Short mmCIF file of C-alpha atoms in Angstrom, two decimals:
data_model
loop_
_atom_site.label_atom_id
_atom_site.label_comp_id
_atom_site.label_asym_id
_atom_site.label_seq_id
_atom_site.Cartn_x
_atom_site.Cartn_y
_atom_site.Cartn_z
CA MET U 1 47.58 57.00 7.63
CA PHE U 2 50.29 59.56 7.25
CA ARG U 3 52.94 56.96 8.12
CA SER U 4 51.87 54.82 5.17
CA LEU U 5 52.16 57.88 2.89
CA ILE U 6 55.66 58.59 4.20
CA ASN U 7 56.65 54.91 3.80
CA ALA U 8 55.39 54.94 0.27
CA ALA U 9 57.47 58.02 -0.49
CA LYS U 10 60.57 56.38 0.98
CA VAL U 11 60.52 53.67 -1.72
CA ALA U 12 63.86 53.57 -3.61
CA ARG U 13 62.67 53.61 -7.21
CA PRO U 14 60.21 56.31 -8.16
CA GLU U 15 58.61 54.28 -10.99
CA SER U 16 57.43 51.66 -8.48
CA LEU U 17 55.83 54.33 -6.35
CA SER U 18 52.21 53.46 -5.61
CA LEU U 19 50.21 55.64 -3.35
CA VAL U 20 46.92 53.88 -4.03
CA GLY U 21 47.17 51.76 -0.89
CA ALA U 22 48.00 54.77 1.18
CA PHE U 23 45.15 56.90 -0.20
CA ARG U 24 42.68 54.21 0.72
CA ALA U 25 43.06 55.18 4.33
CA LEU U 26 41.97 58.78 3.65
CA HIS U 27 38.48 59.72 4.73
CA VAL U 28 36.64 62.99 4.69
CA SER U 29 34.42 63.83 7.65
CA PRO U 30 31.60 66.38 7.62
CA VAL U 31 32.67 69.93 8.23
CA VAL U 32 32.71 70.44 12.02
CA MET U 33 34.05 74.05 12.25
CA ALA U 34 36.21 73.00 15.25
CA GLU U 35 33.18 71.85 17.24
CA PRO U 36 34.16 69.31 19.90
CA MET U 37 33.11 65.65 19.42
CA LYS U 38 29.62 64.75 20.63
CA LYS U 39 29.31 62.02 23.21
CA LYS U 40 27.89 58.73 21.99
CA LYS U 41 24.49 58.33 23.63
CA ARG U 42 24.27 55.12 25.56
CA LEU U 43 21.01 53.48 24.45
CA ASP U 44 18.64 52.38 27.11
CA PRO U 45 19.14 48.58 27.43
CA ALA U 46 15.39 48.11 27.54
CA ILE U 47 15.01 49.75 24.14
CA VAL U 48 17.83 47.64 22.72
CA ARG U 49 16.17 44.50 24.02
CA ALA U 50 12.80 45.59 22.65
CA ARG U 51 14.32 46.10 19.19
CA GLU U 52 15.92 42.62 19.21
CA GLU U 53 12.66 41.07 20.40
CA ARG U 54 10.79 42.66 17.52
CA LYS U 55 13.35 41.34 15.01
CA LYS U 56 13.12 37.85 16.49
CA LYS U 57 9.33 37.89 16.35
CA LYS U 58 9.36 38.95 12.74
CA LEU U 59 11.69 36.12 11.82
CA GLU U 60 9.61 33.57 13.73
CA LYS U 61 6.46 34.74 12.02
CA ALA U 62 8.14 34.32 8.63
CA ILE U 63 9.30 30.79 9.57
CA ARG U 64 5.82 29.81 10.72
CA LYS U 65 4.36 31.02 7.45
CA LEU U 66 6.80 28.92 5.44
CA GLU U 67 6.10 25.85 7.58
CA LYS U 68 2.38 26.25 7.02
CA HIS U 69 3.11 26.31 3.35
CA ALA U 70 5.07 23.06 3.62
CA LYS U 71 2.25 21.28 5.54
CA GLN U 72 -0.12 21.87 2.66
CA LEU U 73 -0.45 18.74 0.57
CA LYS U 74 0.54 18.92 -3.07
CA PRO U 75 -2.53 18.73 -5.28
CA ILE U 76 -2.85 15.64 -7.46
CA GLU U 77 -3.81 16.96 -10.85
CA GLU U 78 -5.27 13.67 -12.04
CA MET U 79 -7.70 13.65 -9.12
CA GLU U 80 -9.02 17.13 -9.72
CA VAL U 81 -12.26 17.00 -11.69
CA PRO U 82 -12.65 19.97 -14.05
CA TYR U 83 -15.60 22.17 -13.12
CA ARG U 84 -17.07 21.74 -16.58
CA LEU U 85 -17.44 17.98 -16.11
CA ARG U 86 -19.06 18.38 -12.72
CA THR U 87 -21.84 20.39 -14.27
CA GLU U 88 -22.19 17.91 -17.13
CA ILE U 89 -22.73 14.85 -14.90
CA PRO U 90 -26.53 14.66 -15.47
CA MET U 91 -25.96 14.79 -19.22
CA ARG U 92 -23.34 12.06 -19.09
CA THR U 93 -25.07 9.49 -16.92
CA ARG U 94 -26.15 6.50 -18.94
CA LYS U 95 -29.79 5.68 -19.33
CA LEU U 96 -29.81 1.90 -19.12
CA PRO U 97 -32.72 -0.50 -19.30
CA PRO U 98 -33.53 -2.03 -15.92
CA MET U 99 -31.61 -5.24 -15.19
CA THR U 100 -33.55 -8.46 -15.33
CA ALA U 101 -33.69 -10.67 -12.27
CA GLU U 102 -32.00 -13.44 -14.26
CA GLU U 103 -29.06 -11.25 -15.19
CA LEU U 104 -28.67 -10.15 -11.58
CA GLU U 105 -28.73 -13.78 -10.40
CA ASN U 106 -26.05 -14.71 -12.95
CA ARG U 107 -23.84 -11.90 -11.83
CA ILE U 108 -24.10 -12.75 -8.16
CA GLU U 109 -23.46 -16.42 -8.95
CA THR U 110 -20.35 -15.60 -11.03
CA LEU U 111 -18.87 -13.37 -8.38
CA LYS U 112 -19.52 -15.90 -5.63
CA GLU U 113 -17.88 -18.64 -7.69
CA TRP U 114 -14.90 -16.39 -8.22
CA ALA U 115 -14.64 -15.71 -4.49
CA ARG U 116 -14.77 -19.45 -3.78
CA HIS U 117 -12.06 -20.15 -6.36
CA ARG U 118 -9.76 -17.43 -5.00
CA GLY U 119 -10.29 -18.75 -1.49
CA LYS U 120 -9.16 -22.22 -2.58
CA VAL U 121 -6.13 -20.77 -4.33
CA ALA U 122 -5.16 -18.82 -1.21
CA ILE U 123 -5.44 -21.92 0.96
CA ALA U 124 -3.42 -24.00 -1.52
CA GLU U 125 -0.65 -21.41 -1.58
CA ALA U 126 -0.54 -21.14 2.20
CA SER U 127 -0.39 -24.92 2.56
CA TRP U 128 2.35 -25.12 -0.08
CA ILE U 129 4.43 -22.61 1.85
CA GLU U 130 3.95 -24.66 5.01
CA LYS U 131 4.99 -27.86 3.23
CA MET U 132 8.08 -26.16 1.86
CA VAL U 133 9.10 -24.97 5.30
CA GLN U 134 8.61 -28.47 6.71
CA ALA U 135 10.62 -30.02 3.89
CA GLN U 136 13.42 -27.56 4.45
CA ASP U 137 13.45 -28.25 8.18
CA LYS U 138 13.68 -31.97 7.48
CA ALA U 139 16.48 -31.45 4.97
CA LEU U 140 18.46 -29.38 7.47
CA GLN U 141 17.87 -32.01 10.14
CA GLU U 142 19.21 -34.77 7.88
CA LEU U 143 22.17 -32.61 6.94
CA ARG U 144 22.97 -31.98 10.58
CA LYS U 145 22.95 -35.71 11.25
CA GLU U 146 25.64 -36.16 8.66
CA SER U 147 27.86 -33.11 9.04
CA GLU U 148 27.71 -30.29 11.58
CA GLU U 149 30.11 -28.20 9.49
CA LEU U 150 27.92 -28.30 6.40
CA TYR U 151 24.88 -27.59 8.50
CA GLN U 152 26.45 -24.45 9.92
CA ALA U 153 27.37 -23.36 6.41
CA ALA U 154 23.85 -24.06 5.19
CA ILE U 155 22.14 -21.90 7.79
CA GLN U 156 24.27 -18.86 6.93
CA ILE U 157 22.37 -15.93 5.47
CA ASP U 158 22.91 -15.56 1.74
CA PRO U 159 23.65 -11.86 1.18
CA GLU U 160 22.87 -12.07 -2.54
CA LEU U 161 19.36 -13.43 -2.00
CA LEU U 162 17.76 -10.12 -1.07
CA PRO U 163 16.78 -7.84 -2.70
CA TYR U 164 15.34 -10.44 -5.04
CA ARG U 165 14.31 -9.03 -8.41
CA THR U 166 12.36 -10.64 -11.20
CA LYS U 167 10.48 -9.35 -14.23
CA GLY U 168 6.92 -10.38 -14.80
CA CYS U 169 5.69 -12.19 -17.91
CA VAL U 170 4.14 -10.36 -20.81
CA GLU U 171 0.94 -11.13 -22.64
CA SER U 172 2.26 -11.91 -26.11
CA ALA U 173 5.51 -13.09 -27.61
CA PRO U 174 7.84 -10.46 -29.09
CA ILE U 175 7.00 -9.71 -32.72
CA SER U 176 9.93 -10.15 -35.06
CA ASN U 177 10.99 -7.04 -37.00
CA TYR U 178 8.56 -4.86 -35.09
CA GLU U 179 9.22 -1.12 -35.31
CA PRO U 180 7.74 0.65 -32.33
CA ALA U 181 6.33 4.18 -32.71
CA ASP U 182 8.99 6.82 -32.21
CA GLY U 183 8.69 9.97 -30.21
CA TYR U 184 9.93 12.14 -27.38
CA ILE U 185 8.54 12.47 -23.88
CA HIS U 186 8.04 16.10 -22.84
CA ASP U 187 7.14 16.25 -19.14
CA VAL U 188 4.81 19.17 -18.47
CA SER U 189 3.75 18.25 -14.92
CA ARG U 190 3.87 21.09 -12.39
CA LYS U 191 6.52 20.91 -9.70
CA TRP U 192 5.41 21.97 -6.23
CA THR U 193 8.37 23.32 -4.32
CA SER U 194 8.05 25.65 -1.37
CA MET O 1 17.81 -42.62 -15.55
CA TRP O 2 16.49 -39.07 -15.28
CA SER O 3 17.44 -36.87 -12.38
CA MET O 4 17.72 -33.25 -11.42
CA ILE O 5 21.13 -31.73 -11.90
CA VAL O 6 23.32 -33.42 -9.31
CA ARG O 7 26.68 -32.33 -8.09
CA GLN O 8 28.73 -34.77 -6.12
CA SER O 9 29.47 -33.93 -2.54
CA THR O 10 32.03 -31.19 -2.20
CA TRP O 11 35.63 -31.77 -1.33
CA CYS O 12 35.23 -30.51 2.22
CA VAL O 13 32.46 -33.00 2.88
CA ARG O 14 34.47 -35.92 1.59
CA ASN O 15 37.43 -34.85 3.66
CA ARG O 16 35.36 -34.57 6.79
CA ALA O 17 33.63 -37.81 6.06
CA ALA O 18 37.00 -39.50 5.79
CA GLN O 19 38.09 -37.96 9.09
CA LEU O 20 34.96 -39.13 10.80
CA ARG O 21 35.36 -42.59 9.44
CA GLN O 22 38.82 -42.80 10.85
CA CYS O 23 37.88 -41.92 14.39
CA ALA O 24 34.43 -43.46 14.50
CA THR O 25 33.64 -46.93 15.70
CA SER O 26 32.56 -49.62 13.31
CA ALA O 27 28.96 -49.26 14.44
CA GLU O 28 28.87 -45.58 13.50
CA THR O 29 30.57 -45.99 10.13
CA SER O 30 27.88 -48.39 9.05
CA ARG O 31 25.33 -45.55 9.28
CA ARG O 32 27.36 -43.12 7.15
CA TYR O 33 25.54 -41.62 4.16
CA ASP O 34 27.08 -40.14 1.06
CA LEU O 35 25.94 -36.58 0.47
CA PHE O 36 24.86 -35.12 -2.83
CA ALA O 37 23.48 -31.76 -3.83
CA ALA O 38 20.98 -31.29 -6.59
CA ILE O 39 19.49 -28.18 -8.11
CA CYS O 40 15.98 -27.89 -9.41
CA VAL O 41 16.56 -25.34 -12.17
CA GLU O 42 13.37 -23.53 -13.04
CA ARG O 43 12.77 -21.19 -15.94
CA ALA O 44 9.83 -18.96 -15.06
CA PRO O 45 7.02 -18.65 -17.63
CA LEU O 46 7.62 -16.02 -20.28
CA LEU O 47 4.03 -15.32 -21.26
CA SER O 48 1.04 -14.95 -19.01
CA PRO O 49 -1.20 -18.00 -19.47
CA ALA O 50 -4.53 -17.74 -21.28
CA LEU O 51 -7.52 -17.11 -19.04
CA THR O 52 -9.50 -20.10 -17.86
CA LYS O 53 -13.21 -20.31 -18.54
CA LEU O 54 -14.12 -19.03 -15.10
CA GLU O 55 -11.64 -16.18 -15.38
CA GLN O 56 -13.07 -15.22 -18.75
CA THR O 57 -16.61 -15.16 -17.40
CA VAL O 58 -15.59 -13.08 -14.40
CA GLN O 59 -13.61 -10.65 -16.53
CA HIS O 60 -16.57 -10.21 -18.89
CA CYS O 61 -18.91 -9.66 -15.95
CA LEU O 62 -16.66 -7.10 -14.26
CA GLN O 63 -16.06 -5.21 -17.49
CA LYS O 64 -19.81 -4.97 -18.03
CA MET O 65 -20.36 -3.71 -14.50
CA ASP O 66 -17.62 -1.11 -14.95
CA ALA O 67 -19.11 0.11 -18.22
CA GLU O 68 -22.60 0.40 -16.73
CA ARG O 69 -21.45 2.43 -13.76
CA SER O 70 -19.26 4.76 -15.79
CA LEU O 71 -20.17 8.14 -17.24
CA ARG O 72 -20.16 8.76 -20.97
CA CYS O 73 -16.88 10.03 -22.33
CA ASP O 74 -16.30 12.87 -24.82
CA HIS O 75 -16.18 10.43 -27.74
CA GLU O 76 -19.65 9.12 -26.92
CA MET O 77 -21.01 12.63 -26.38
CA LYS O 78 -19.74 13.60 -29.79
CA ALA O 79 -21.35 10.52 -31.36
CA ASP O 80 -24.64 11.40 -29.66
CA LEU O 81 -24.44 14.98 -30.96
CA GLU O 82 -23.75 13.80 -34.49
CA LYS O 83 -26.68 11.44 -34.39
CA ARG O 84 -29.01 14.19 -33.28
CA SER O 85 -27.75 16.74 -35.80
CA LYS O 86 -27.90 14.40 -38.81
CA GLY O 87 -29.19 16.31 -41.78
CA LYS O 88 -29.43 19.55 -39.77
CA LYS O 89 -25.90 20.72 -40.69
CA SER O 90 -24.91 22.17 -44.06
CA GLU O 91 -22.83 20.09 -46.44
CA GLU O 92 -19.74 22.21 -45.96
CA GLU O 93 -19.55 21.53 -42.27
CA GLU O 94 -20.10 17.82 -42.69
CA VAL O 95 -17.10 17.48 -44.96
CA LYS O 96 -14.74 19.26 -42.57
CA LEU O 97 -15.40 17.33 -39.36
CA VAL O 98 -14.16 13.84 -38.87
CA THR O 99 -17.10 11.90 -37.65
CA VAL O 100 -16.93 9.55 -34.76
CA GLN O 101 -17.79 6.66 -37.00
CA GLU O 102 -14.85 7.35 -39.25
CA LEU O 103 -12.50 7.48 -36.28
CA GLU O 104 -13.74 4.15 -34.99
CA ASP O 105 -13.35 2.54 -38.39
CA SER O 106 -9.78 3.72 -38.73
CA TRP O 107 -9.01 2.38 -35.26
CA MET O 108 -10.45 -1.02 -36.13
CA ASP O 109 -8.36 -1.18 -39.30
CA ASN O 110 -5.21 -0.40 -37.37
CA ALA O 111 -6.04 -3.04 -34.80
CA LYS O 112 -6.42 -5.68 -37.48
CA ASP O 113 -2.98 -4.91 -38.87
CA PHE O 114 -1.37 -5.51 -35.49
CA LYS O 115 -0.61 -9.19 -35.31
CA THR O 116 0.80 -11.00 -32.36
CA GLU O 117 2.96 -14.06 -32.67
CA ALA O 118 1.49 -17.47 -32.15
CA ARG O 119 1.69 -18.71 -28.59
CA ASP O 120 3.67 -21.74 -27.71
CA GLY O 121 2.30 -23.67 -24.75
CA LYS O 122 5.78 -24.04 -23.30
CA LEU O 123 6.21 -20.29 -23.02
CA GLU O 124 3.38 -19.99 -20.56
CA ARG O 125 4.59 -22.54 -18.10
CA PRO O 126 7.61 -22.88 -15.92
CA LEU O 127 10.16 -25.37 -17.23
CA TYR O 128 12.56 -27.56 -15.34
CA LEU O 129 15.92 -28.82 -16.42
CA VAL O 130 16.57 -32.55 -16.30
CA ALA O 131 19.60 -34.55 -17.20
CA LYS O 132 19.62 -38.09 -18.49
CA SER O 133 22.53 -40.23 -17.66
CA VAL O 134 23.78 -43.74 -17.29
CA GLY O 135 23.68 -44.69 -13.67
CA ARG O 136 24.39 -41.83 -11.29
CA VAL O 137 24.99 -38.34 -12.52
CA LEU O 138 28.29 -37.24 -11.23
CA SER O 139 29.24 -34.13 -13.08
CA ASP O 140 28.41 -30.48 -13.08
CA CYS O 141 25.93 -29.45 -15.71
CA ILE O 142 25.59 -25.82 -14.93
CA GLY O 143 29.14 -25.15 -13.79
CA ASP O 144 29.29 -22.14 -11.55
CA GLY O 145 25.84 -21.02 -12.59
CA LYS O 146 26.78 -18.33 -15.10
CA GLY O 147 26.87 -18.34 -18.84
CA LYS O 148 27.19 -15.76 -21.62
CA ASN O 149 23.58 -14.73 -21.59
CA TRP O 150 22.09 -16.64 -18.75
CA GLN O 151 22.54 -17.35 -15.10
CA VAL O 152 21.12 -19.65 -12.49
CA GLN O 153 20.54 -18.09 -9.12
CA VAL O 154 20.44 -20.64 -6.34
CA LEU O 155 18.05 -19.48 -3.68
CA GLY O 156 19.75 -19.43 -0.33
CA ASN O 157 22.36 -21.57 1.36
CA ALA O 158 19.98 -24.02 2.97
CA PRO O 159 18.67 -27.02 1.03
CA ALA O 160 14.97 -27.03 0.33
CA SER O 161 14.31 -30.73 0.54
CA VAL O 162 16.05 -34.06 0.93
CA TYR O 163 15.82 -37.49 -0.66
CA THR O 164 17.36 -40.40 1.19
CA PHE O 165 18.05 -43.73 -0.44
CA LYS O 166 19.87 -46.89 0.56
CA TYR O 167 22.46 -48.67 -1.54
CA PRO O 168 22.07 -52.36 -2.22
CA THR O 169 24.37 -54.40 0.08
CA PRO O 170 27.33 -55.05 -2.28
CA VAL O 171 27.49 -51.35 -3.23
CA ALA O 172 27.17 -50.32 0.40
CA GLN O 173 30.10 -52.50 1.40
CA LYS O 174 32.29 -51.10 -1.37
CA ALA O 175 31.38 -47.45 -0.71
CA ASN O 176 31.56 -47.93 3.06
CA SER O 177 28.28 -46.08 3.51
CA VAL O 178 24.68 -47.11 3.93
CA GLY O 179 23.21 -44.97 1.20
CA GLY O 180 22.98 -41.49 -0.09
CA LYS O 181 21.18 -38.26 0.69
CA ILE O 182 20.40 -35.83 -2.09
CA PHE O 183 19.79 -32.27 -0.93
CA PHE O 184 17.73 -30.22 -3.36
CA TYR O 185 18.18 -26.54 -3.93
CA LYS O 186 15.92 -24.29 -5.94
CA GLY O 187 17.58 -22.46 -8.81
CA ILE O 188 16.03 -19.77 -10.96
CA PHE O 189 17.21 -19.63 -14.57
CA SER O 190 17.21 -16.10 -15.90
CA SER O 191 18.70 -13.88 -18.51
CA PRO O 192 19.93 -10.57 -17.15
CA THR O 193 19.69 -8.84 -20.51
CA GLY O 194 16.04 -9.69 -20.96
CA HIS O 195 14.69 -13.03 -21.85
CA ASP O 196 15.14 -14.31 -25.35
CA LEU O 197 12.96 -17.27 -26.15
CA SER O 198 15.88 -19.45 -27.07
CA ASP O 199 17.81 -18.85 -23.89
CA GLU O 200 17.44 -22.39 -22.68
CA ALA O 201 19.33 -23.57 -25.72
CA LEU O 202 22.24 -21.40 -24.69
CA LEU O 203 22.71 -23.45 -21.56
CA HIS O 204 23.09 -26.56 -23.65
CA LYS O 205 25.60 -24.95 -25.94
CA ASP O 206 27.69 -23.30 -23.28
CA GLN O 207 28.44 -26.19 -20.99
CA PRO O 208 30.95 -28.78 -22.10
CA ARG O 209 28.99 -31.86 -21.32
CA SER O 210 30.64 -34.80 -19.69
CA SER O 211 30.28 -38.25 -21.18
CA GLU O 212 28.03 -39.27 -18.30
CA ILE O 213 25.19 -37.01 -19.36
CA GLN O 214 23.36 -38.28 -22.38
CA GLU O 215 20.79 -35.56 -22.70
CA LEU O 216 19.65 -32.27 -21.21
CA ARG O 217 16.03 -31.37 -21.51
CA TRP O 218 13.66 -28.66 -20.43
CA VAL O 219 10.34 -30.15 -19.33
CA THR O 220 7.08 -29.01 -17.85
CA CYS O 221 5.88 -30.16 -14.47
CA ASP O 222 3.75 -33.03 -15.83
CA GLU O 223 6.55 -34.40 -17.95
CA LEU O 224 8.84 -34.13 -14.95
CA LYS O 225 6.46 -36.26 -12.91
CA GLU O 226 6.58 -38.96 -15.55
CA LEU O 227 10.34 -38.94 -15.92
CA LEU O 228 11.39 -39.07 -12.31
CA PRO O 229 11.07 -42.08 -10.01
CA GLU O 230 8.22 -41.82 -7.53
CA LYS O 231 10.00 -41.22 -4.24
CA TYR O 232 12.47 -38.87 -5.92
CA TRP O 233 9.55 -36.95 -7.39
CA LYS O 234 7.99 -36.56 -3.95
CA SER O 235 11.04 -34.70 -2.71
CA VAL O 236 11.17 -32.50 -5.79
CA HIS O 237 7.42 -31.90 -5.88
CA VAL O 238 7.49 -29.62 -2.86
CA LEU O 239 9.68 -27.13 -4.76
CA ILE O 240 7.11 -26.70 -7.52
CA PRO O 241 4.24 -24.19 -7.11
CA PRO O 242 0.76 -25.70 -6.66
CA GLU O 243 -0.82 -24.30 -9.84
CA GLU O 244 1.03 -26.93 -11.86
#
């Protein structure tokens, strides 16, 4: 500390003298009145270990608490039924006239017919897929008969095929000169972050 | 003669075929076939088709069941309240509130104003591209499959079906092959920007047509069946979904 002060003073030009760096090293200790230095007590290793153990346990407890928080499922706001509606259920149930046997018969008949129709459609689609696979196998066979080179090229995987994307059809044709309603979307959904 | 878009066998095939012919015996050369590739270009339907009678009945039935099992909503509760308190409220209050009936009437008026365009039968069905030509179609109609506003994506490298035919004897002798094999691929016609109803016309405009092709047409499945020869149709038929 004193050396740095002396070195600072030895600087040739007095205007560039800066003792700030040197003064940083100065510290003031409490007044000791010439008392000799006390010996540093060597802590009992057991106590030291105990202290570290306690710190570790505290941290682990905190981690467990956060994990528990993460396991909790985020609530789906659309699924939560407001309490008010739950109490109003008896008021809101419809009072309908009893269904006639005829009506019931018609309903069952309609639904059964629909099930039959969908079954046929499923079978037709499955059989079409099978036919397509068979046709493709035959085509590849014929190709192989003619040219092995082309066959090898044909069975290569097309990297552009997947992912295959297509947009579904809409219900009505686009209306000419249609001006859609304007507006902004302001998302107010709650974000659940731990 | 109508056919699917046909591209003559590629250069590498012809080359190889020539090589094979040179080293093969006379017996083998007689069984050589010319190879062709054809693409069944399909434009997917743009509008969902109208419901069939059965579908309509089922939809009506299910909607009724849903309505019966549901609870009354706030709108209905309000209507019920208004019905019960008819005449009980003072005139002032009646003027202020918008009754349920008024709301429903305004909704109905708005619904009437909303008009949808007339449906064209062709929009609801998938269409297929056919080319009419004199004799065999030898040129490329869709080029490399990309245009200004449209593209044809060929599904996969492997052909989907094959049609084999034999040349009549004089032709076979001249061409030095027994017949031809047409390998069909499935191609999907699409517009990446979003489908405009006149996109098919763009294909016709974009491609410089060779003199061989007289006409390009987009047809539905039934029309396709009528235009194509029977055995040819059988090979193409497998590429078309069964609802048609």
